[in-house]
Every structure is written in C-alpha cells, then in structure tokens.
Coordinates of C-alpha atoms in Angstrom, one line a residue:
M1 CA -7.2 222.7 149.8
K2 CA -4.2 223.9 150.6
A3 CA -2.7 220.0 149.5
K4 CA -4.4 220.6 146.4
K5 CA -3.1 223.4 145.5
L6 CA 0.4 222.4 146.5
G7 CA -0.1 219.1 143.7
V8 CA -1.0 221.9 141.2
F9 CA 2.4 224.0 141.6
L10 CA 3.8 220.2 141.4
L11 CA 2.1 219.7 138.4
T12 CA 3.1 222.6 137.2
A13 CA 6.9 222.5 137.5
S14 CA 6.9 218.4 136.4
I15 CA 5.0 219.8 133.3
T16 CA 7.9 221.8 132.7
A17 CA 10.6 220.0 133.5
A18 CA 9.2 218.0 131.1
M19 CA 9.1 219.6 128.1
L20 CA 12.3 221.1 128.8
A21 CA 13.7 217.6 129.0
G22 CA 11.9 215.5 127.2
C23 CA 11.1 211.8 127.0
G24 CA 13.7 209.4 129.2
G25 CA 16.0 212.4 128.6
K26 CA 16.9 213.1 125.3
D27 CA 18.2 216.6 123.3
D28 CA 17.0 219.0 121.9
S29 CA 16.8 218.2 118.5
K30 CA 15.3 214.9 119.3
D31 CA 12.0 216.0 121.2
A32 CA 11.4 218.5 118.9
A33 CA 10.3 215.9 116.8
N34 CA 8.5 213.5 119.0
T35 CA 6.6 216.4 121.2
G36 CA 3.5 215.7 118.9
T37 CA 0.6 212.9 119.1
D38 CA -1.2 211.1 116.3
A39 CA -4.5 211.8 116.2
E40 CA -5.3 207.9 115.1
T41 CA -3.1 205.6 117.0
G42 CA -1.7 207.9 119.3
T43 CA 1.2 207.0 119.2
D44 CA 4.4 209.6 119.3
A45 CA 5.2 211.8 115.2
S46 CA 8.3 209.7 115.3
G47 CA 6.7 206.2 114.9
G48 CA 7.7 205.0 117.5
D49 CA 11.6 204.5 115.9
S50 CA 12.6 205.1 118.9
N51 CA 14.2 202.5 121.0
E52 CA 14.5 204.6 124.2
V53 CA 11.8 203.1 126.9
T54 CA 10.5 205.1 129.8
E55 CA 9.5 203.1 132.9
L56 CA 6.8 204.2 134.8
S57 CA 6.2 202.7 138.2
F58 CA 1.9 201.7 138.1
Y59 CA -0.2 200.9 141.4
N60 CA -3.5 199.0 140.3
A61 CA -5.6 198.6 143.5
D62 CA -8.1 195.6 142.2
L63 CA -5.4 193.7 140.7
T64 CA -4.2 189.9 142.8
E65 CA -1.9 188.1 140.4
D66 CA 1.5 189.8 139.0
D67 CA 1.9 191.6 136.4
P68 CA 5.8 190.9 134.4
W69 CA 4.3 193.1 131.8
T70 CA 6.2 190.6 129.7
D71 CA 3.4 188.9 127.6
P72 CA 3.1 190.3 123.9
V73 CA 0.5 192.7 124.5
A74 CA 2.2 194.7 126.8
Q75 CA 5.6 194.1 124.9
K76 CA 3.4 195.4 121.8
L77 CA 2.5 198.5 123.8
T78 CA 6.0 199.3 125.3
E79 CA 6.4 199.7 121.4
K80 CA 3.7 201.7 120.3
T81 CA 4.3 203.9 123.7
G82 CA 8.0 203.6 124.5
V83 CA 6.5 202.8 128.0
K84 CA 7.1 200.2 130.4
L85 CA 5.2 199.4 133.0
K86 CA 6.2 198.6 136.8
V87 CA 3.3 196.8 138.2
D88 CA 2.8 197.1 141.7
H89 CA -0.8 195.6 143.4
P90 CA -2.2 194.7 147.0
V91 CA -0.9 191.3 148.8
G92 CA -2.9 189.3 150.5
E93 CA -5.3 191.2 153.0
D94 CA -3.4 194.7 152.3
K95 CA -6.3 197.2 152.6
Q96 CA -4.5 200.1 154.2
R97 CA -1.9 200.5 151.5
I98 CA -3.4 203.8 149.9
S99 CA -3.4 205.3 153.1
L100 CA 0.5 204.1 154.4
M101 CA 1.4 205.8 150.6
I102 CA 0.5 208.8 152.1
A103 CA 1.9 208.6 155.2
E104 CA 5.2 207.8 154.0
Q105 CA 4.6 209.7 151.1
N106 CA 5.8 208.1 148.5
F107 CA 3.8 207.2 145.5
P108 CA 4.2 205.6 142.4
D109 CA 4.0 207.4 138.5
M110 CA 0.4 206.2 137.9
I111 CA -2.1 204.7 140.6
Y112 CA -5.6 203.1 140.4
A113 CA -6.7 203.7 143.9
K114 CA -10.2 202.4 143.6
G115 CA -12.2 204.0 146.7
D116 CA -9.6 205.4 148.2
A117 CA -8.8 207.8 145.2
G118 CA -10.3 210.4 147.2
S119 CA -7.7 210.5 150.2
L120 CA -5.0 211.3 147.7
I121 CA -6.7 214.0 145.5
D122 CA -7.6 215.5 149.4
A123 CA -3.3 214.5 149.9
G124 CA -2.5 216.7 146.8
V125 CA -1.2 213.5 145.3
M126 CA -2.9 213.2 142.0
I127 CA -2.2 215.9 139.3
D128 CA -5.2 217.8 137.2
M129 CA -4.2 216.5 134.2
T130 CA -6.6 219.3 132.1
D131 CA -3.6 220.9 130.7
L132 CA -1.8 217.1 129.5
I133 CA -5.2 216.1 128.1
E134 CA -5.7 219.5 125.9
E135 CA -2.0 218.9 124.4
Y136 CA -1.2 215.6 123.9
G137 CA -4.4 213.8 124.8
P138 CA -7.0 213.4 121.5
N139 CA -7.9 210.1 121.4
I140 CA -8.8 210.2 124.9
K141 CA -11.4 213.1 124.3
K142 CA -12.6 211.6 121.3
M143 CA -13.3 208.1 123.6
Y144 CA -15.0 210.7 126.0
G145 CA -16.7 212.9 123.5
D146 CA -20.0 214.5 125.1
E147 CA -19.3 213.0 128.7
F148 CA -15.7 214.0 129.0
D149 CA -16.7 217.1 131.7
K150 CA -18.0 214.1 133.9
L151 CA -14.7 213.3 134.8
K152 CA -14.2 216.6 136.2
Y153 CA -13.4 216.2 139.9
S154 CA -16.3 218.5 141.2
A155 CA -17.8 222.3 140.4
D156 CA -15.8 223.8 142.8
D157 CA -12.7 222.0 141.8
P158 CA -13.3 221.0 137.9
A159 CA -9.8 219.6 137.8
I160 CA -9.2 216.0 136.1
Y161 CA -7.7 213.5 138.6
Q162 CA -8.2 210.4 137.3
L163 CA -9.9 208.6 133.6
S164 CA -12.7 206.5 134.4
S165 CA -11.9 202.8 134.9
Y166 CA -15.3 201.8 133.3
A167 CA -17.0 201.5 130.0
M168 CA -17.7 204.8 127.6
G169 CA -20.8 204.0 126.2
G170 CA -22.2 200.7 124.8
T171 CA -25.0 198.3 125.2
K172 CA -25.8 195.1 127.2
F173 CA -26.4 192.0 124.9
E174 CA -26.6 190.2 128.2
D175 CA -28.1 190.8 131.5
S176 CA -29.2 188.9 134.0
G177 CA -32.1 191.0 135.3
T178 CA -33.2 192.0 138.7
A179 CA -34.4 188.8 139.0
Q180 CA -33.1 184.6 138.2
V181 CA -35.4 181.6 137.8
Q182 CA -34.5 178.1 136.9
W183 CA -34.9 176.9 132.6
A184 CA -36.7 174.3 134.8
V185 CA -39.3 176.4 136.4
M186 CA -39.7 178.5 132.9
K187 CA -39.9 176.1 130.7
E188 CA -42.8 174.2 132.5
N189 CA -44.7 178.0 132.6
N190 CA -44.7 177.6 128.6
Y191 CA -41.6 180.3 129.0
K192 CA -44.0 183.3 130.4
I193 CA -42.6 186.5 131.1
P194 CA -44.0 186.8 134.9
E195 CA -44.5 190.6 134.9
T196 CA -45.4 191.4 139.1
L197 CA -44.4 190.5 142.2
E198 CA -47.5 187.6 142.7
E199 CA -47.1 186.3 138.7
F200 CA -43.1 185.3 140.0
E201 CA -44.1 184.4 143.3
Q202 CA -47.2 182.4 141.7
M203 CA -45.2 180.4 139.6
L204 CA -42.4 179.3 142.1
K205 CA -44.9 178.3 144.2
D206 CA -46.5 176.3 142.0
Y207 CA -43.4 174.6 140.3
K208 CA -42.6 173.4 144.3
Q209 CA -45.3 171.8 144.8
A210 CA -45.3 169.4 141.4
H211 CA -41.6 169.4 142.8
P212 CA -40.4 169.4 146.1
T213 CA -37.9 167.9 145.5
T214 CA -34.7 166.8 143.2
E215 CA -33.9 164.4 141.5
D216 CA -31.5 163.3 143.9
G217 CA -34.1 163.2 146.8
A218 CA -32.4 167.0 147.8
E219 CA -35.6 169.0 148.9
T220 CA -36.4 172.0 146.4
I221 CA -36.1 175.7 147.5
G222 CA -37.9 178.4 146.4
I223 CA -36.2 181.7 146.8
T224 CA -32.2 182.4 148.8
L225 CA -30.1 184.9 149.7
S226 CA -26.5 185.7 150.3
A227 CA -26.7 188.1 153.4
S228 CA -24.7 187.2 155.8
D229 CA -22.1 188.8 155.3
W230 CA -21.3 192.2 152.6
H231 CA -23.1 190.2 149.6
W232 CA -26.5 191.2 151.3
M233 CA -26.0 194.7 149.5
I234 CA -25.8 192.6 146.8
T235 CA -28.4 190.3 146.9
L236 CA -31.5 192.5 149.4
G237 CA -30.3 195.9 149.1
N238 CA -29.7 196.2 145.3
P239 CA -33.0 193.9 144.0
A240 CA -35.2 196.0 147.0
G241 CA -34.0 199.3 144.3
Y242 CA -33.7 197.5 141.0
I243 CA -37.9 195.9 141.7
A244 CA -39.2 197.5 143.9
A245 CA -38.4 201.5 142.4
G246 CA -37.3 200.5 138.6
A247 CA -34.0 202.8 140.1
P248 CA -30.1 202.3 138.2
D249 CA -27.3 201.6 140.5
N250 CA -27.4 204.6 142.3
G251 CA -25.8 202.0 145.5
Q252 CA -27.6 202.3 148.7
W253 CA -29.3 205.8 147.4
L254 CA -32.4 207.0 145.3
I255 CA -32.3 210.2 143.4
D256 CA -35.1 211.7 142.2
D257 CA -35.8 213.8 139.9
Q258 CA -34.1 216.9 140.7
Y259 CA -31.1 215.2 142.1
N260 CA -32.1 215.3 145.9
A261 CA -30.1 211.9 147.7
S262 CA -32.4 210.1 150.1
Y263 CA -31.5 206.6 151.7
K264 CA -33.1 204.2 149.4
F265 CA -34.9 201.6 152.1
T266 CA -36.6 204.9 153.6
S267 CA -38.7 204.9 150.2
D268 CA -42.1 203.5 150.6
K269 CA -42.1 201.2 147.5
I270 CA -38.9 199.2 148.8
R271 CA -40.7 199.0 152.2
D272 CA -43.9 196.7 150.8
Y273 CA -41.3 195.0 148.4
M274 CA -39.8 193.8 152.0
K275 CA -43.4 193.4 153.4
W276 CA -43.7 190.5 150.4
L277 CA -40.5 188.7 151.4
N278 CA -41.7 188.4 154.8
K279 CA -44.2 186.8 153.7
L280 CA -42.4 184.6 151.5
Y281 CA -40.5 183.8 154.4
N282 CA -43.4 182.9 157.0
E283 CA -44.7 181.4 153.9
G284 CA -41.6 178.6 153.5
L285 CA -40.3 180.2 149.7
L286 CA -38.0 182.0 151.1
D287 CA -35.0 179.7 152.7
P288 CA -35.2 180.4 156.3
E289 CA -31.2 180.2 156.4
F290 CA -31.0 182.9 154.2
A291 CA -29.7 185.6 156.7
T292 CA -27.2 183.7 158.7
Q293 CA -25.2 181.2 155.2
T294 CA -21.9 181.9 154.3
H295 CA -21.7 183.4 150.5
D296 CA -19.5 179.3 150.5
D297 CA -23.1 178.0 151.3
Y298 CA -25.3 179.9 149.6
I299 CA -22.7 179.0 146.1
A300 CA -22.8 175.0 147.0
K301 CA -26.9 175.0 147.1
I302 CA -26.8 177.0 143.8
A303 CA -25.2 174.0 142.4
S304 CA -26.9 171.4 143.6
G305 CA -29.7 171.9 141.9
R306 CA -32.0 173.3 144.4
V307 CA -32.5 176.5 143.8
L308 CA -36.0 177.8 142.0
A309 CA -34.7 181.7 141.8
L310 CA -32.4 184.4 142.8
F311 CA -32.3 187.9 143.3
D312 CA -28.5 188.6 142.6
T313 CA -26.2 189.2 139.5
Q314 CA -24.4 187.1 137.5
W315 CA -20.7 187.6 138.5
D316 CA -22.3 186.4 141.7
Y317 CA -23.2 182.7 141.2
I318 CA -21.4 182.3 138.2
D319 CA -19.1 179.7 139.7
A320 CA -22.4 177.9 140.7
E321 CA -23.3 177.9 136.9
K322 CA -20.5 176.1 136.2
I323 CA -21.0 173.2 138.4
L324 CA -24.3 172.9 136.7
K325 CA -22.9 172.8 133.1
S326 CA -19.9 171.6 134.3
D327 CA -22.9 168.0 135.4
G328 CA -24.9 168.3 132.3
K329 CA -27.6 170.6 134.4
L330 CA -28.1 172.8 132.1
D331 CA -31.7 173.3 133.4
K332 CA -31.2 174.4 136.1
T333 CA -29.3 177.1 135.7
Y334 CA -31.2 180.3 135.1
C335 CA -33.1 183.0 133.5
G336 CA -32.3 186.8 133.5
L337 CA -35.9 188.6 133.8
P338 CA -36.9 192.2 134.3
L339 CA -39.1 191.6 136.5
T340 CA -40.8 194.5 138.6
S341 CA -42.8 194.7 141.1
D342 CA -45.5 195.9 138.7
K343 CA -46.9 196.2 134.7
D344 CA -46.2 200.4 135.1
T345 CA -42.0 199.6 136.6
K346 CA -39.5 199.7 133.9
A347 CA -36.2 197.3 134.9
P348 CA -33.9 199.5 134.6
S349 CA -31.5 196.6 133.4
L350 CA -30.3 198.0 130.0
M351 CA -30.3 201.5 130.9
Y352 CA -27.0 203.2 130.5
Q353 CA -26.4 205.6 133.2
G354 CA -23.4 207.4 132.2
L355 CA -19.6 207.4 131.8
A356 CA -18.8 206.1 135.3
T357 CA -16.5 208.3 137.4
G358 CA -15.0 208.6 140.5
Q359 CA -12.6 205.5 140.2
G360 CA -9.4 205.2 137.6
V361 CA -6.6 206.2 136.5
G362 CA -4.8 209.2 137.3
I363 CA -0.8 210.8 137.8
T364 CA 1.1 211.6 140.7
T365 CA 3.2 213.8 141.9
A366 CA 5.4 211.7 142.2
C367 CA 5.9 211.2 138.1
E368 CA 9.1 212.7 136.8
D369 CA 7.4 212.5 133.0
P370 CA 3.1 213.4 132.6
V371 CA 3.9 213.8 129.3
A372 CA 4.4 210.3 129.3
A373 CA 2.1 209.0 131.3
I374 CA -0.4 211.3 129.3
K375 CA 0.5 210.0 125.6
F376 CA 0.4 205.8 127.3
L377 CA -2.7 206.9 128.4
D378 CA -3.9 208.1 125.2
Y379 CA -2.2 205.9 123.3
I380 CA -4.5 203.7 125.7
C381 CA -7.7 205.3 124.6
S382 CA -6.7 204.8 120.6
D383 CA -8.3 203.2 118.0
E384 CA -5.7 200.8 117.7
G385 CA -4.6 201.1 121.3
Q386 CA -7.9 199.4 121.9
V387 CA -7.8 196.8 119.2
L388 CA -4.8 195.6 120.9
V389 CA -5.7 195.7 124.3
N390 CA -9.3 194.1 123.4
W391 CA -8.5 191.6 120.6
G392 CA -3.7 191.0 121.0
I393 CA -2.0 190.7 117.8
E394 CA -3.5 190.8 115.1
G395 CA -2.9 187.3 112.9
T396 CA -2.1 185.2 116.0
N397 CA -4.8 186.0 117.9
Y398 CA -7.6 187.3 115.8
Q399 CA -7.7 187.7 112.1
I400 CA -9.2 189.8 109.3
D401 CA -12.1 189.2 107.0
E402 CA -12.4 189.9 103.5
N403 CA -14.6 192.7 104.5
G404 CA -12.1 194.2 106.9
H405 CA -13.8 193.0 109.5
R406 CA -12.2 191.4 112.8
Y407 CA -12.6 187.6 114.0
R408 CA -11.3 185.0 116.4
T409 CA -10.7 181.1 115.4
E410 CA -12.7 178.5 117.0
E411 CA -9.3 177.4 118.5
E412 CA -8.9 181.0 120.1
M413 CA -11.9 181.2 121.6
K414 CA -11.5 177.7 122.8
E415 CA -7.6 178.5 124.2
E416 CA -9.2 181.2 126.0
T417 CA -12.3 179.3 127.5
E418 CA -10.0 176.0 128.4
N419 CA -7.0 178.0 129.5
K420 CA -7.3 179.7 132.5
D421 CA -3.9 181.4 132.4
Y422 CA -4.9 182.9 128.6
K423 CA -4.9 186.0 129.5
K424 CA -1.7 186.5 131.7
T425 CA 0.4 184.1 128.8
T426 CA -1.2 186.4 125.6
G427 CA -2.3 190.1 127.2
V428 CA -5.5 189.1 125.6
G429 CA -7.8 191.6 127.9
F430 CA -5.2 191.7 130.4
H431 CA -4.5 194.9 130.2
N432 CA -7.4 196.8 129.8
Y433 CA -8.9 197.3 133.1
P434 CA -8.2 199.3 134.8
F435 CA -7.5 202.1 131.8
P436 CA -10.2 203.3 130.4
C437 CA -12.6 201.4 127.8
Y438 CA -15.3 201.7 125.1
G439 CA -18.3 199.6 126.5
T440 CA -19.5 196.2 124.5
G441 CA -21.1 196.5 121.5
V442 CA -19.3 200.1 119.9
T443 CA -17.8 200.2 116.9
D444 CA -14.8 201.5 115.2
S445 CA -14.2 202.5 111.8
T446 CA -14.6 199.3 110.5
G447 CA -18.1 198.8 111.9
S448 CA -16.2 196.7 114.3
T449 CA -16.7 195.8 117.7
Y450 CA -13.9 197.4 120.1
T451 CA -14.4 194.5 122.6
T452 CA -15.1 191.0 121.6
D453 CA -17.9 190.4 122.2
S454 CA -20.4 191.6 119.6
K455 CA -24.0 190.4 119.5
E456 CA -23.1 187.9 117.3
S457 CA -20.1 186.1 119.3
I458 CA -23.2 186.0 121.9
I459 CA -25.6 184.0 120.3
S460 CA -23.5 182.3 118.9
E461 CA -22.1 181.2 122.9
Y462 CA -26.9 180.3 123.4
N463 CA -26.3 176.5 124.4
E464 CA -29.6 174.3 123.8
E465 CA -32.0 176.0 127.0
Q466 CA -31.4 179.9 125.8
Q467 CA -31.8 179.1 122.2
A468 CA -34.9 177.2 123.2
A469 CA -36.3 180.3 125.4
C470 CA -35.1 182.6 122.7
K471 CA -37.2 180.3 119.9
A472 CA -40.1 180.8 122.0
W473 CA -39.6 183.9 122.9
D474 CA -38.8 184.8 119.4
V475 CA -35.9 186.6 119.9
E476 CA -32.3 187.3 118.6
L477 CA -31.0 187.8 122.4
L478 CA -32.4 186.8 125.9
V479 CA -32.4 190.6 126.9
D480 CA -34.7 191.8 124.1
I481 CA -37.0 191.0 126.4
F482 CA -36.0 193.9 129.1
P483 CA -36.8 197.8 128.4
Q484 CA -34.9 198.4 126.0
P485 CA -32.4 201.4 126.4
S486 CA -34.4 204.0 124.2
E487 CA -36.8 203.7 126.8
F488 CA -34.7 205.7 129.3
E489 CA -32.9 209.3 129.4
T490 CA -29.1 208.7 130.2
P491 CA -28.6 211.0 133.3
A492 CA -27.1 214.4 133.6
Y493 CA -25.1 212.6 137.0
P494 CA -22.7 210.2 137.0
P495 CA -24.3 207.2 139.2
T496 CA -23.3 207.7 143.3
W497 CA -21.7 204.3 143.5
A498 CA -18.4 205.2 141.7
Y499 CA -17.7 208.5 143.6
S500 CA -14.8 209.6 145.4
M501 CA -17.0 210.1 148.6
P502 CA -15.8 212.7 152.0
T503 CA -15.0 210.7 154.4
D504 CA -17.2 212.3 156.9
F505 CA -19.9 211.2 154.1
V506 CA -18.4 207.7 154.2
E507 CA -18.2 207.5 158.2
I508 CA -22.3 208.1 158.4
S509 CA -23.1 205.3 155.2
N510 CA -21.3 202.5 157.0
K511 CA -22.6 203.1 160.1
L512 CA -26.2 203.5 158.0
D513 CA -25.4 200.2 156.1
E514 CA -25.1 198.2 158.9
I515 CA -28.0 199.2 160.9
A516 CA -29.6 198.6 157.8
Q517 CA -28.1 194.7 157.4
S518 CA -29.2 193.5 160.4
S519 CA -32.7 195.8 160.6
L520 CA -33.5 194.6 156.8
I521 CA -32.5 191.2 157.6
G522 CA -34.8 190.9 161.3
C523 CA -37.8 192.9 159.2
V524 CA -37.8 189.9 156.8
I525 CA -37.5 186.9 159.4
G526 CA -39.9 188.3 161.8
S527 CA -43.4 187.7 162.2
E528 CA -45.9 189.9 159.3
A529 CA -47.9 191.5 162.8
D530 CA -44.8 193.2 163.3
F531 CA -43.0 194.0 160.6
D532 CA -44.6 197.4 160.2
S533 CA -42.9 198.5 163.8
A534 CA -39.8 197.3 163.4
Y535 CA -39.7 198.6 159.7
D536 CA -40.6 202.0 161.5
K537 CA -37.7 201.1 164.2
M538 CA -35.4 200.7 161.6
V539 CA -36.3 203.9 160.1
S540 CA -36.1 206.0 163.4
D541 CA -32.8 204.1 163.8
L542 CA -31.2 205.5 160.4
E543 CA -32.5 208.6 161.1
G544 CA -30.9 209.4 164.1
S545 CA -27.4 208.4 162.5
G546 CA -27.2 211.2 160.1
M547 CA -28.8 210.1 157.8
N548 CA -30.2 213.5 156.6
D549 CA -27.0 215.1 156.7
A550 CA -25.2 212.3 153.8
A551 CA -28.3 212.7 152.3
Q552 CA -27.5 216.5 151.7
I553 CA -23.6 215.9 151.2
L554 CA -24.5 213.6 148.4
T555 CA -27.1 215.8 147.3
E556 CA -24.9 218.6 146.4
M557 CA -22.2 216.8 145.5
V558 CA -24.5 215.3 142.6
K559 CA -25.9 218.7 141.3
G560 CA -22.4 219.8 141.6
K561 CA -21.8 216.8 139.2
V562 CA -25.1 218.4 136.4
A563 CA -23.1 221.8 137.1
L564 CA -20.4 220.6 135.4
M565 CA -22.1 219.4 132.1
Q566 CA -24.2 222.4 131.8

C-alpha cells in the first residue's frame, strides 16, 4: 500500500506541474486559452491550431509490429490532439518486459500492460486518472456511461488506473457459437439445428457413416480438438462451460447468483459433458490424436476438409477456413451453432457480459504531462476520434451518403481484404486497439455505426453457403438462430478473465490449470469404466492445490466489483 500512496503523491505533483506549466511549456496566456476541452470532439478549446506537438512514449504489450506513427490516421490524431506517440512493443519472446521496467524503474508515459497491469499497480506506477477524467474527460465519461464505475480498481482502492481495452456495449452480428459443424453436414440434415448433445452426436455419426472418406480418399474425422498446449482452454475448457452450464466466459471459473466463484471443472454438469466426450472418444467419433497433435496439425486437418465438427472459436481456426475457401470448399467451412447439453440451457454466445475491465491503457508516474495524455485518450473516445480510428479519413477511406451515413466503396473494401498491409499503411483500424472503443452496432448521432461492421455489411459479405442457411432458417443473420442478448441480464460485475489478479491467486490458478489439462485429457481418453474414479482423483488433486483458497480470493474480488456499482 505504501507504493500506491507514493503513486498518488506523484500523480498530484505531476498534475500540479502540468497545470502550472501548461501543455508543451506554453506561456500563461496561451495556457489559459487551452485548458478547456470540446465535449463533442475532445479537441483543445483552441481548435487545435497550435503547431506544438507533445511526444508521449507508449508501450503496447499486444503490438507485434512497429508503429512509426506516420500513417494518415496517426498524423490526423496528432493534428487533432497535439500528441504524437512514440510506440514500443515486445520483441520476439520478450515476456518479462514489465518486470524489467519495474526493476529498472524505467517506464513509458502511457502503457498497455495487458495481464501484467496488476504488477504495475502494486508497484505504484499507474496514476489514478479519476480527477483527470473529471476535469478533461467528458468523452470518456460519455463512452462508459452507466458502466463508468466498473473502471475502478476495487472497493478498497476505487482508483481508475486504466481505461478498458475492450468494447463498450454493442451487438454481435456474427459469432462462431459454442460448436461448429461443416455446412455439408448441415445441408444433409436439412439445416436442422441440434438442440441436445445427443442430436448433435447422431447428426455427426450419420454423416460420417454415409461419408467415411473425403473426395480425395482421406478418412473423415467426426470431431477434433487442440489440447497439447494452451489451446486446450479454447477447445476443451471453454466449450464445457458454454455447452454444459450455459455459463458466460469467466475464464476457468463459474460465478453463481450470489457472486460465489467455483473452479468450473468441479461442476456436475461439466463432469457429465466430459463423460460424453469420453464416450465419443471410445466410439471413435472424437479424433484419437486430439491430445497429442500440435496446433499446426489441428489446423492442417481442418484445412483438409476432413473434420466435420469443432468446439472452438473462429479466431482460432480462421486460417484453416481461408485455405478451404481458396480451394473452393465452401461446404467444408463451418456453421456456428448455439449448442448446449439440453433444451433448457441457453447458449450464452450473444450475451453482453458488460464492460471488461482489468486490462487497458493507463498513464504512469513517469509521464510529465498527464493532462496531454488524458486529453489524447478523451479524443479517442469522442465521436470524431472513434470515426477516425475505425473508418479513417473522410473522402479517402469512406464517404458520406445522401442520408448522412458513412459507407465504404467496393474498391476500398477490396483493398482492405486483399492488401495485407492495409491497416498499417492507411492507419484504418490500426490505432483503435487497445484504446477505448464502442462495440459493434453502436451508433452515433447520425445513425452510423462507430465500427465499419454493421448488420448490412455482414449480410452483404455472406457466401452462398451462408445465404442458403439464412433462407432455410428464414432469418436475416446467421446469429438470429441464437438466444438473443435481450434474453440475458448483464452481470453486475465485469467478466473475470480480464481482472488484474494478485500474485497468490495467479500461482494457485496456474497450478490448477496444469492439473486440469492433464487430468481432463486422461479422463477423456481413458476407458468408460474408469472415468468416474479418474475424475474424482482430479477433483481431489485440485482441492489439495489451493482451489478453495483461490475461489475465496476471486469471490471477494467479484463481490468488491459489485459493491462499486451499488
């Protein structure tokens, strides 16, 4: 706590110095004219006419390529805010960068530390932005609206150290669902949507029996998973929560109505799901190589067209689908399904879990001009800033139609699709993450969406397989067959996967995940007769590794987040 108090002291000193000196060392008369912020655009009250530029260093833990800040959107951001970012990012296998910063006491002005933010906060490095936002952040407050208090760190420490790097609000116009099945399988079943695991299983068995091999003679695989590395969480762990429990994404944990956390693999419903996978494995419907194949092997199998079904999420297998599409095998690409264990369980795919907090951009105590930094972030949150980072330059990257709505030409959309360097050279979509943003489908005062994705744009990009399914289901969007967002209540707490966790929780959690990965695989590939005893042993091992202690820590954190909103 001493470190945090030091951070507060340094923040106060920094703000005081900035207010006395003004942005970029202007004299008092100019500073007096430039302390206001336009509530609509976030620009300085002077209109941004000053040619003075403040350079702020920024570390982006998720950036994988250089950002020289020279593209047209970056230049426009500097023109509007008077701020130029000097961007740094991890290089190669650099995973200890944040720890090194702390050890050397050498920090950038602004930082996105992803999951390492907790270490910086504990070290007193992140400043509390609350007063800065109150003074200079009208657009930040407008963006986060009723969920603004979720930005606060905890009930005991209600400081705002970061703005969220995840979308605020929005509607999903597309989703890969809880399970994915080839369009060829769906067509052969007259597009019937399976409502239980038994129906899903029978659909795959019938198709596999009718089509034991692909056109080129390769054996058809019913279901495959990627479980030999961290992808086990994506293809084995996460689907269990969605399908068996109808639970939203809270990482490896389930949160009940009283905000109590439990490690999800101790759930009876998830146990039954794993027993079902064990049966499929022993019957040969589940790929016998799922536990040992590399992720590259997994993608190659999908790209061959052999795999009938997946339990995954599209970003994880999209490279395989690109190959299938380029090979003209559209019917071997995948239909996302709202699959659950039974008819009474709702797939949570479209559920809005509320603002995800715990990871985002913050200002460090090293920043000599926190006012310039917060004004820059506020501009990003403004309508004008959101349009700029998402759509680009009017007249170049997008146009305005007779109704005042933004649109992109076919040439521009083709350029984005075919030019792998489109984002980096134009800046369009290159500077929106990890900065604050509105979600897909959220509209501004003109009725245009802040993002380039809209219901109409998604529909216009459907291929012939997707169009045929919409016609068969009599829907506009593929996700219209899913339980809709209005059927769910938004939780009073942010999703737990984004939290900045204390070290003791992380240490226990890592051990639990190690046990779960090896034990769950062992349960699935074992004999059906041995399943229950193997699963009981896993639960016992989890309990002996601090599971209940970790559950208590997380429960207190979740209840603290709820308290912030009350």
